[in-house]
Coordinates of N, CA and C in Angstrom, one line a residue:
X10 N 0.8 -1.2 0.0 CA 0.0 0.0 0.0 C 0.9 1.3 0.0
X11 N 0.8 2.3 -0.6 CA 1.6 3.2 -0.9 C 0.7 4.1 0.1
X12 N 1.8 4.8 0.8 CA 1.5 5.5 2.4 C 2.0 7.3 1.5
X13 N 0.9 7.8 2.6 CA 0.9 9.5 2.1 C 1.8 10.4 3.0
X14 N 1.8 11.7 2.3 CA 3.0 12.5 2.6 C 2.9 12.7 4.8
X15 N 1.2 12.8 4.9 CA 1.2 13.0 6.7 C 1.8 11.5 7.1
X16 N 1.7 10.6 6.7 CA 2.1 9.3 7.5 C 3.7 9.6 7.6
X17 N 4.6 10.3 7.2 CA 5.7 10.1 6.7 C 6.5 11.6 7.5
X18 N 5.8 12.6 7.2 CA 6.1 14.1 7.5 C 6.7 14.5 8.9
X19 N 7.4 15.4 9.0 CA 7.6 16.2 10.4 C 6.4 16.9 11.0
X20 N 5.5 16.8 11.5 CA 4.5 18.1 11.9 C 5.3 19.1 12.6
X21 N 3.7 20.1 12.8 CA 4.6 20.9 13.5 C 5.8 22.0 13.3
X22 N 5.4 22.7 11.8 CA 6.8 23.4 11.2 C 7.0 24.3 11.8
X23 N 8.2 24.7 12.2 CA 8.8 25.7 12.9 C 9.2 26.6 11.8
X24 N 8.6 28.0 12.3 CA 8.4 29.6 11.5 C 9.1 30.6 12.2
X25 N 9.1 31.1 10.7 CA 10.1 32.7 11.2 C 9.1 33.5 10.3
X26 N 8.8 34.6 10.7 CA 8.5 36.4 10.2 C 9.5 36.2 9.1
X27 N 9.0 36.6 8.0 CA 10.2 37.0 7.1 C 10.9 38.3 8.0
X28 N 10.2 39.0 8.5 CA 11.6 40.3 8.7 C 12.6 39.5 9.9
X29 N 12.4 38.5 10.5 CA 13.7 37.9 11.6 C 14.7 38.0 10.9
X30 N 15.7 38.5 12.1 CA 17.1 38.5 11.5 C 17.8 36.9 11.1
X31 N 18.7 37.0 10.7 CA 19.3 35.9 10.4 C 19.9 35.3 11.5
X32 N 19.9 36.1 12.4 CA 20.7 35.8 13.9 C 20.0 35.0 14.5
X33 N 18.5 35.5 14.5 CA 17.8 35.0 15.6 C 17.3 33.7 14.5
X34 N 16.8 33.5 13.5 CA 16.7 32.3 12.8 C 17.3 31.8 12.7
X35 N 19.1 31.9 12.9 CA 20.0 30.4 13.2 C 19.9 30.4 14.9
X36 N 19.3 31.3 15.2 CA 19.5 30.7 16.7 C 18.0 29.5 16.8
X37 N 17.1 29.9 16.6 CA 15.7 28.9 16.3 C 16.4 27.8 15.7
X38 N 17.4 28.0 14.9 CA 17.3 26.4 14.4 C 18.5 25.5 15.1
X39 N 19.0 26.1 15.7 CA 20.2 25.8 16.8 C 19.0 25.0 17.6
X40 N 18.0 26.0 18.1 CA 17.7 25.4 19.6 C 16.3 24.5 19.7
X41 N 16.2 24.3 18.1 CA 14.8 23.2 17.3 C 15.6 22.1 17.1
X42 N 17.1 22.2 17.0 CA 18.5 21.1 15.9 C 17.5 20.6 14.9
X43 N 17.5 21.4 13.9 CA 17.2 21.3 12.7 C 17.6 22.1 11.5
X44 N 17.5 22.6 10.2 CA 18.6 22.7 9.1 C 17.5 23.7 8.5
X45 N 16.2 23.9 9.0 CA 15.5 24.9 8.0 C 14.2 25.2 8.7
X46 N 13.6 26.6 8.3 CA 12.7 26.8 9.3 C 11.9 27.4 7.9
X47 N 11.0 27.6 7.9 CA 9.7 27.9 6.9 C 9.6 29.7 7.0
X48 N 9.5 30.5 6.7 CA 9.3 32.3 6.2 C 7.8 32.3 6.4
X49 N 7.2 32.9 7.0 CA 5.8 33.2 6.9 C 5.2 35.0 7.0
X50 N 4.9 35.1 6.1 CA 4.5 36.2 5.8 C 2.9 36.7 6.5
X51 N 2.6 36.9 7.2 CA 0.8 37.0 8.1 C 0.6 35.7 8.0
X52 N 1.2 34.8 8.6 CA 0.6 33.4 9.0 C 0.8 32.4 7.5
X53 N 1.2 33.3 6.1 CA 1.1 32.5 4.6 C 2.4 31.9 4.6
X54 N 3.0 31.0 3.7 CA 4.1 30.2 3.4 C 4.9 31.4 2.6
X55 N 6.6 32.1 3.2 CA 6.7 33.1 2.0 C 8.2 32.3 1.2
X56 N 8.2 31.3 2.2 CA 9.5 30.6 1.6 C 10.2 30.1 2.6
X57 N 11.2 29.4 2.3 CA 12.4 28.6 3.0 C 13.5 29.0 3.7
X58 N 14.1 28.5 4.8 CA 15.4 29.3 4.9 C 16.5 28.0 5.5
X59 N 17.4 27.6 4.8 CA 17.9 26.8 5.2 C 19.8 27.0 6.0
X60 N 19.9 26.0 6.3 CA 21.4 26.5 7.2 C 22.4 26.7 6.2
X61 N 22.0 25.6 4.6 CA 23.1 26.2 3.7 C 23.0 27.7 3.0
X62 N 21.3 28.2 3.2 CA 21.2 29.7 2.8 C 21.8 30.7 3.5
X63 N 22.2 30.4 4.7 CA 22.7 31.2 5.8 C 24.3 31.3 5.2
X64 N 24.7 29.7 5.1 CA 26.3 30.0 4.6 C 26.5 30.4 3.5
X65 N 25.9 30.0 2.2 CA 25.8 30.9 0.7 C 25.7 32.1 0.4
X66 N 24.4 32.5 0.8 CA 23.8 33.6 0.4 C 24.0 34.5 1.6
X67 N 24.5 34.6 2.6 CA 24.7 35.3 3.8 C 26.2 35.2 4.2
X68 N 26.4 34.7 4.6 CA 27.9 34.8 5.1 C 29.2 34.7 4.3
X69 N 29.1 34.2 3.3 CA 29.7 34.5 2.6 C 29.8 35.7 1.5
X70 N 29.1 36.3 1.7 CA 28.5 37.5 0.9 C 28.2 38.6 1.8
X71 N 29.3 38.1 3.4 CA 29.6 39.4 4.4 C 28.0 40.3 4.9
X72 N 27.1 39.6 4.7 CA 25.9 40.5 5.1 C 25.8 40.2 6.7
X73 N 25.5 41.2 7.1 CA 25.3 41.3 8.8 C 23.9 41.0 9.4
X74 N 24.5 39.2 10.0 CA 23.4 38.4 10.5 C 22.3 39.0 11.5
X75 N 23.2 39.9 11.9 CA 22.3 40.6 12.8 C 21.3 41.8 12.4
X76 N 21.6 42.4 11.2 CA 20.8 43.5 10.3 C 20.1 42.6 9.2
X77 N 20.6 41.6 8.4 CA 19.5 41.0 7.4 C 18.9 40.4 7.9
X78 N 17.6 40.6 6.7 CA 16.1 39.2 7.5 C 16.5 37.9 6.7
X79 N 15.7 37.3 7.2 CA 15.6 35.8 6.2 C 14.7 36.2 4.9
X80 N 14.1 37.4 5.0 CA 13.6 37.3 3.5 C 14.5 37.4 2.5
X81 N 15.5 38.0 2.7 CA 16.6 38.5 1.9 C 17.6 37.8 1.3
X82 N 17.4 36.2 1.8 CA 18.6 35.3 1.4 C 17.6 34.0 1.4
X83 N 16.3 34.0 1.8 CA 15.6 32.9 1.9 C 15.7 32.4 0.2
X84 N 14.9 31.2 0.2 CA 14.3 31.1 -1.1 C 13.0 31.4 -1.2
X85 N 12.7 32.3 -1.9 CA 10.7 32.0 -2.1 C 10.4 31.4 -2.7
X86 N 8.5 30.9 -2.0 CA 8.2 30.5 -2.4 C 8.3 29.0 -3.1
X87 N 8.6 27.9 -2.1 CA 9.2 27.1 -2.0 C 8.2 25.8 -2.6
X88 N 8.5 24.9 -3.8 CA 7.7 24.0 -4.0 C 7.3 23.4 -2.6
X89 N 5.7 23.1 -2.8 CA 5.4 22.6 -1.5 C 4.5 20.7 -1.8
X90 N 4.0 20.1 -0.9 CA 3.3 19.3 -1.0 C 2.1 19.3 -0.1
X91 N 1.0 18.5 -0.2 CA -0.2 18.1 0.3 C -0.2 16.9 1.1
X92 N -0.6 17.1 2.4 CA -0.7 15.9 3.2 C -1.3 14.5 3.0
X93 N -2.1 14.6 1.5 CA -2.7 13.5 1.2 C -2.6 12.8 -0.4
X94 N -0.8 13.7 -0.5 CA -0.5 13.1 -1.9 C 0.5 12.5 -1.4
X95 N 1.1 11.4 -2.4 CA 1.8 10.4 -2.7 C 2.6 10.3 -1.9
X96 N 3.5 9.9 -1.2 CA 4.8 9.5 -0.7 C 6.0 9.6 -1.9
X97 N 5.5 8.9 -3.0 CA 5.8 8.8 -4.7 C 6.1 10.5 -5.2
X98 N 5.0 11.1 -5.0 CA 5.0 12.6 -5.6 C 6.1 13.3 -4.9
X99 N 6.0 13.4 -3.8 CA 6.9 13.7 -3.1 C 8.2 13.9 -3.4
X100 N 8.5 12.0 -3.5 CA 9.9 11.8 -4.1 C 10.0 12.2 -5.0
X101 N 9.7 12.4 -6.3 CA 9.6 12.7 -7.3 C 9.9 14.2 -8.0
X102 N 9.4 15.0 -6.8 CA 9.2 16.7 -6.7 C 10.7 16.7 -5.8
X103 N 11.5 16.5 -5.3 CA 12.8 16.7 -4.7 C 13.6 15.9 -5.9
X104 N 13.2 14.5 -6.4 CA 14.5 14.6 -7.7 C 14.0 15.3 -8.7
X105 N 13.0 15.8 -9.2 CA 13.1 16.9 -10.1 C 13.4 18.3 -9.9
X106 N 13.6 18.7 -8.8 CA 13.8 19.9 -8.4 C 15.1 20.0 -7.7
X107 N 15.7 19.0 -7.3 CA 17.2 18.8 -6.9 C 16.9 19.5 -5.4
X108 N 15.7 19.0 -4.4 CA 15.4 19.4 -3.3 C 15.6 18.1 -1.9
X109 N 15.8 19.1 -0.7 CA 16.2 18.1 0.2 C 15.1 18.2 1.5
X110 N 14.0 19.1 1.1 CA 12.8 19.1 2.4 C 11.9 19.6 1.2
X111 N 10.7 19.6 1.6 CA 9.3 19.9 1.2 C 8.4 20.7 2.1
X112 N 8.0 21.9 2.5 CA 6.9 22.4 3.4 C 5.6 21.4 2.9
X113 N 5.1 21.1 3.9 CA 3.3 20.4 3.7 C 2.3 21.1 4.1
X114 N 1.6 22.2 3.1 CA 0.4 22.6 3.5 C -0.8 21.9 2.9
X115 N -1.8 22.2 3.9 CA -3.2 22.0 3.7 C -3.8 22.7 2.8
X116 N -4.9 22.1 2.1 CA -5.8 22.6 0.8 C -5.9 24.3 0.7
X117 N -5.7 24.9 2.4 CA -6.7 26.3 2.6 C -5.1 26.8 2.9
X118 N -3.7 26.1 2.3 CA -2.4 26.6 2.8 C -2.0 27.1 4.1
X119 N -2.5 25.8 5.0 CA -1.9 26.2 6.3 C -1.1 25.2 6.2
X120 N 0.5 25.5 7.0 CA 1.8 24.6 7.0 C 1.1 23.7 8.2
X121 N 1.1 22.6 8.0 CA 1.3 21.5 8.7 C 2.3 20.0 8.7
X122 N 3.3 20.6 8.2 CA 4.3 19.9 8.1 C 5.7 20.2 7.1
X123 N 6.9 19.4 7.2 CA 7.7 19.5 6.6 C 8.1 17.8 6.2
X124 N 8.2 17.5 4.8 CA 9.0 16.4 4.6 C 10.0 16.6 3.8
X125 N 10.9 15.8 4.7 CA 12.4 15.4 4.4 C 12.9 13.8 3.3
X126 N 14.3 14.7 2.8 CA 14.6 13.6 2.3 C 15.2 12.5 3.1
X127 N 15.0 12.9 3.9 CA 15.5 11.5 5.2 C 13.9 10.9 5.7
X128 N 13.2 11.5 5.7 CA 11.9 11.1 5.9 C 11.4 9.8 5.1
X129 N 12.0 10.2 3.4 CA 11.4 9.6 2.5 C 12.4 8.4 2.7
X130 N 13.2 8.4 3.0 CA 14.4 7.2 3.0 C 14.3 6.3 3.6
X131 N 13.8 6.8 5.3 CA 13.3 6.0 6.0 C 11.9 5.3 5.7
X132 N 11.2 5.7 5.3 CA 9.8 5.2 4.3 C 10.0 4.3 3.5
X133 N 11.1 5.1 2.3 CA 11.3 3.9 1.5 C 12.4 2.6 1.6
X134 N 13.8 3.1 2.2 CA 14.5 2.0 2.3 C 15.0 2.0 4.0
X135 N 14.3 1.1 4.8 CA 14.6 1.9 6.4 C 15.7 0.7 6.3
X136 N 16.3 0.0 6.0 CA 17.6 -0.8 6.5 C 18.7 0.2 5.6
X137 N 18.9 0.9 5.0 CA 19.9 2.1 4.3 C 20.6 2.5 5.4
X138 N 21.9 2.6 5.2 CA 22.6 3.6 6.2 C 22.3 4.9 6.0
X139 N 21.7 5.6 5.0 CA 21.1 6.9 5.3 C 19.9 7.0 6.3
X140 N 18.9 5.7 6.2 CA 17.9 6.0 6.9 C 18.1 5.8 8.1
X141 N 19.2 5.0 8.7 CA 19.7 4.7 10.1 C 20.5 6.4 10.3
X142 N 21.2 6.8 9.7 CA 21.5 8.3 10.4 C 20.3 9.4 10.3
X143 N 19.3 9.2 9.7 CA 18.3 9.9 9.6 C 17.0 9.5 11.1
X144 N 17.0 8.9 11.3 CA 16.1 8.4 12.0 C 17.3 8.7 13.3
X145 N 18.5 8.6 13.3 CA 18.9 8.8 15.0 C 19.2 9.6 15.4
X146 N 19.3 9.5 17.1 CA 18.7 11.1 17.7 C 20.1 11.7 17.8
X147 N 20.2 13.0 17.7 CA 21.1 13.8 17.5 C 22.6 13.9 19.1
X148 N 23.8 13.9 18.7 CA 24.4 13.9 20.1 C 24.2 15.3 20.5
X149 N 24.5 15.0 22.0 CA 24.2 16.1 22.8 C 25.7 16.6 23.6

């Protein structure tokens, strides 16, 4: 039986204001230990912000973590998925798009989740040594 994107997903997305600094959104994701937090613009999806956006598009390009927002280096508008499509689609929308998470909103675009490509790994191949470092809990 082929299982859907909520059976599989992170709930629960953790958001930033597009105007947060960069400062304070790597500190959110320091203290979530996680690699990307969702942009929301009045409660809407405005895009992505990931830890490699921070080293790319930010610090290497000398901008001051503490003066830019995440809108400014985020990606917008970020392909998303539906909690009641494919596990398949999913995978499919990250190898065609060369993507490594997915936001999951609902029909009326409210975020209710994030899936990962470690998500999908564990789904599809759980004896992989990717899905074993995906699935374990982080050191402390």
């Amino acid at each position: 039986m082929t299982r859907r994107v909520h059976e599989v997903m992170t709930g629960n997305p953790v958001t930033v204001d597009k105007l947060t600094s960069l400062a304070e959104a790597a500190r959110v994701m320091r203290d979530a230990d996680i690699g990307d937090v969702l942009v929301v613009d009045g409660g809407r999806l405005h895009g992505i912000l990931t830890d490699r956006d921070l080293v790319i598009r930010a610090v290497a390009d000398n901008r001051d973590p503490a003066e830019t927002t995440v809108q400014a280096v985020c990606t917008p508008a970020p392909v998303t998925v539906k909690p009641d499509d494919y596990v398949d689609q999913a995978a499919d929308l990250m190898r065609r798009h060369a993507l490594r998470r997915l936001p999951v909103q609902s029909e009326d675009g409210e975020l209710v989740g994030v899936v990962t490509l470690g998500d999908l790994t564990v789904e599809r191949d759980p004896g992989s040594t990717l899905a074993a470092i995906s699935a374990a809990e982080p050191d402390t």
